[in-house]
């Protein structure tokens, strides 16, 4: 199992927060997803705003997870003619996961927290077409606090500052102007600066 690294967290800093609610416990979860089609690999960061969990999946692990979650559609994929087809299929799979891990894509998916012997927090996303399962591990209290600060709290402070101090409505600012007037900005090393 590959762990969330500083590089993963830097990539996730630029990703949008998605929201799903565990209806059984009425617990809201915020999560971010990031994919790298070159490798192919992806990572997920999820929080209930008290704890933070994460998972990184690459190549073989990504394909294995899909085949475990979708055995009926995976039977035809077992007969991949060659390695090139398998690599292309993994890239296509990553594209599908990238599409469903967006605000528009996640809205139509079910969300169920499930038990797992291998994970600190496991949950399934699904629809009629497919199922996906994340098996995340807890990052620990010190790392969780740092991650929440960088990924959630500082961007919220930044946006709040912008909303209250900008002379122009935020919705009318261009991306360049938006970054220029931001009070807190992510630095190249992933930290926030004034």
Coordinates of C-alpha atoms in Angstrom, one line a residue:
X1 CA 0.0 0.0 0.0
X2 CA 1.3 3.4 -0.9
X3 CA 0.8 6.2 1.6
X4 CA -0.3 9.9 0.9
X5 CA 2.9 11.8 0.5
X6 CA 3.7 15.5 0.5
X7 CA 3.5 15.5 -3.3
X8 CA 0.0 14.0 -3.2
X9 CA -1.1 16.6 -0.7
X10 CA 0.3 19.4 -2.9
X11 CA -1.7 18.0 -5.9
X12 CA -4.8 17.7 -3.7
X13 CA -4.5 21.3 -2.6
X14 CA -5.7 22.3 -6.1
X15 CA -8.7 19.9 -6.1
X16 CA -12.3 20.7 -5.2
X17 CA -14.0 19.5 -2.1
X18 CA -16.8 17.0 -2.6
X19 CA -19.5 16.2 0.0
X20 CA -21.4 13.1 0.8
X21 CA -23.4 12.2 3.9
X22 CA -23.4 8.9 5.8
X23 CA -27.2 8.6 6.2
X24 CA -27.0 5.9 8.9
X25 CA -25.0 8.1 11.3
X26 CA -25.9 11.5 9.8
X27 CA -22.2 12.3 9.4
X28 CA -21.1 14.5 6.5
X29 CA -17.8 13.7 4.8
X30 CA -15.7 16.0 2.7
X31 CA -13.3 14.5 0.3
X32 CA -10.8 15.4 -2.5
X33 CA -9.7 13.2 -5.4
X34 CA -6.7 13.6 -7.6
X35 CA -5.6 11.5 -10.6
X36 CA -2.4 11.2 -12.6
X37 CA -3.0 9.6 -16.0
X38 CA 0.7 9.3 -16.8
X39 CA 1.4 6.7 -14.1
X40 CA -1.8 5.9 -13.9
X41 CA -2.5 6.5 -10.2
X42 CA -5.0 8.3 -8.1
X43 CA -5.4 9.4 -4.5
X44 CA -8.2 10.4 -2.1
X45 CA -8.3 12.4 1.0
X46 CA -11.5 12.3 3.2
X47 CA -12.4 14.0 6.4
X48 CA -15.3 14.3 8.9
X49 CA -13.5 17.6 10.0
X50 CA -12.1 15.8 13.0
X51 CA -10.1 12.9 11.5
X52 CA -8.5 12.6 8.1
X53 CA -8.1 9.4 6.1
X54 CA -6.4 8.8 2.7
X55 CA -5.6 6.2 0.1
X56 CA -3.3 6.1 -2.9
X57 CA -3.9 3.5 -5.7
X58 CA -1.7 2.9 -8.7
X59 CA -1.6 0.6 -11.7
X60 CA -2.2 -2.9 -10.5
X61 CA -4.0 -1.9 -7.3
X62 CA -6.3 0.3 -9.3
X63 CA -7.2 -2.5 -11.7
X64 CA -7.5 -5.0 -8.9
X65 CA -10.0 -2.8 -7.0
X66 CA -12.1 -2.3 -10.1
X67 CA -12.2 -6.0 -10.8
X68 CA -13.2 -6.7 -7.2
X69 CA -16.0 -4.1 -7.2
X70 CA -17.3 -4.9 -10.7
X71 CA -16.9 -8.7 -11.3
X72 CA -19.6 -8.9 -14.0
X73 CA -18.1 -6.2 -16.2
X74 CA -14.6 -7.3 -15.4
X75 CA -15.0 -10.9 -16.9
X76 CA -14.7 -9.5 -20.4
X77 CA -11.6 -7.5 -19.4
X78 CA -9.7 -10.6 -18.2
X79 CA -9.1 -11.6 -21.8
X80 CA -7.1 -8.5 -22.6
X81 CA -5.0 -9.4 -25.7
X82 CA -1.8 -7.6 -24.6
X83 CA -0.2 -5.3 -22.1
X84 CA -0.9 -2.2 -24.3
X85 CA -4.6 -2.9 -24.1
X86 CA -4.4 -3.4 -20.3
X87 CA -2.5 -0.1 -19.9
X88 CA -5.1 1.7 -22.1
X89 CA -7.9 0.2 -20.1
X90 CA -6.4 1.4 -16.8
X91 CA -6.1 4.9 -18.3
X92 CA -9.7 4.8 -19.4
X93 CA -10.7 3.6 -15.9
X94 CA -8.8 6.5 -14.3
X95 CA -10.7 8.9 -16.7
X96 CA -14.0 7.4 -15.5
X97 CA -13.0 7.8 -11.8
X98 CA -11.9 11.3 -12.5
X99 CA -15.3 12.1 -14.0
X100 CA -17.3 10.6 -11.2
X101 CA -15.2 12.4 -8.6
X102 CA -16.5 15.8 -9.6
X103 CA -19.4 17.9 -8.2
X104 CA -21.6 16.9 -11.1
X105 CA -20.6 13.2 -11.1
X106 CA -20.7 12.6 -7.4
X107 CA -24.3 13.9 -7.0
X108 CA -25.7 10.8 -8.7
X109 CA -23.7 8.2 -6.8
X110 CA -24.8 6.4 -3.7
X111 CA -22.4 6.6 -0.6
X112 CA -22.2 3.9 1.9
X113 CA -19.7 3.6 4.8
X114 CA -18.9 -0.2 5.0
X115 CA -16.9 -2.4 7.3
X116 CA -13.4 -3.5 6.2
X117 CA -10.7 -5.7 7.7
X118 CA -8.1 -3.7 5.7
X119 CA -9.1 -0.1 6.2
X120 CA -9.7 2.4 9.0
X121 CA -12.6 3.9 6.9
X122 CA -14.0 2.1 3.9
X123 CA -16.8 3.5 1.8
X124 CA -18.5 2.6 -1.5
X125 CA -19.7 4.9 -4.2
X126 CA -22.0 3.4 -6.8
X127 CA -24.7 3.6 -9.5
X128 CA -26.4 1.1 -11.7
X129 CA -23.4 1.1 -14.0
X130 CA -20.6 0.5 -11.5
X131 CA -19.4 0.4 -8.0
X132 CA -16.2 1.8 -6.5
X133 CA -14.7 1.2 -3.0
X134 CA -12.2 3.3 -1.2
X135 CA -10.3 1.7 1.7
X136 CA -8.6 4.5 3.5
X137 CA -6.2 4.7 6.5
X138 CA -6.2 7.3 9.2
X139 CA -3.4 9.9 9.0
X140 CA -3.2 10.5 12.8
X141 CA -4.0 13.5 14.9
X142 CA -0.9 15.7 14.2
X143 CA -0.9 15.0 10.4
X144 CA -4.7 15.4 10.3
X145 CA -4.5 18.8 11.9
X146 CA -1.8 20.0 9.5
X147 CA -3.7 18.6 6.5
X148 CA -7.0 20.2 7.6
X149 CA -5.2 23.5 8.1
X150 CA -3.6 23.5 4.6
X151 CA -6.5 21.9 2.7
X152 CA -9.6 23.3 4.3
X153 CA -9.1 26.1 6.9
X154 CA -6.6 28.4 5.1
X155 CA -8.6 28.3 1.8
X156 CA -11.8 29.1 3.7
X157 CA -10.1 32.0 5.5
X158 CA -8.8 33.2 2.1
X159 CA -12.1 33.0 0.4
X160 CA -13.9 34.7 3.4
X161 CA -11.3 37.5 3.3
X162 CA -11.8 37.9 -0.4
X163 CA -15.6 37.9 -0.2
X164 CA -15.6 40.7 2.5
X165 CA -12.7 42.8 1.3
X166 CA -13.0 42.8 -2.5
X167 CA -14.6 45.8 -4.1
X168 CA -15.9 43.6 -7.0
X169 CA -18.2 40.6 -6.6
X170 CA -16.1 37.4 -6.5
X171 CA -18.2 35.8 -9.3
X172 CA -17.1 38.6 -11.7
X173 CA -13.3 38.3 -11.1
X174 CA -11.1 36.5 -13.6
X175 CA -8.9 33.7 -12.3
X176 CA -5.8 35.9 -12.5
X177 CA -7.5 38.8 -10.6
X178 CA -8.9 36.3 -8.1
X179 CA -5.4 35.0 -7.3
X180 CA -4.0 38.5 -7.2
X181 CA -6.4 39.8 -4.6
X182 CA -6.3 36.6 -2.4
X183 CA -5.0 37.4 1.1
X184 CA -3.6 33.9 1.7
X185 CA -2.2 32.1 -1.3
X186 CA -0.7 28.6 -1.7
X187 CA 3.1 28.8 -2.2
X188 CA 5.0 26.4 -4.5
X189 CA 5.9 24.2 -1.6
X190 CA 2.2 23.7 -0.6
X191 CA 2.3 26.1 2.4
X192 CA 0.2 29.2 2.7
X193 CA 1.7 32.7 2.6
X194 CA 0.3 36.2 3.1

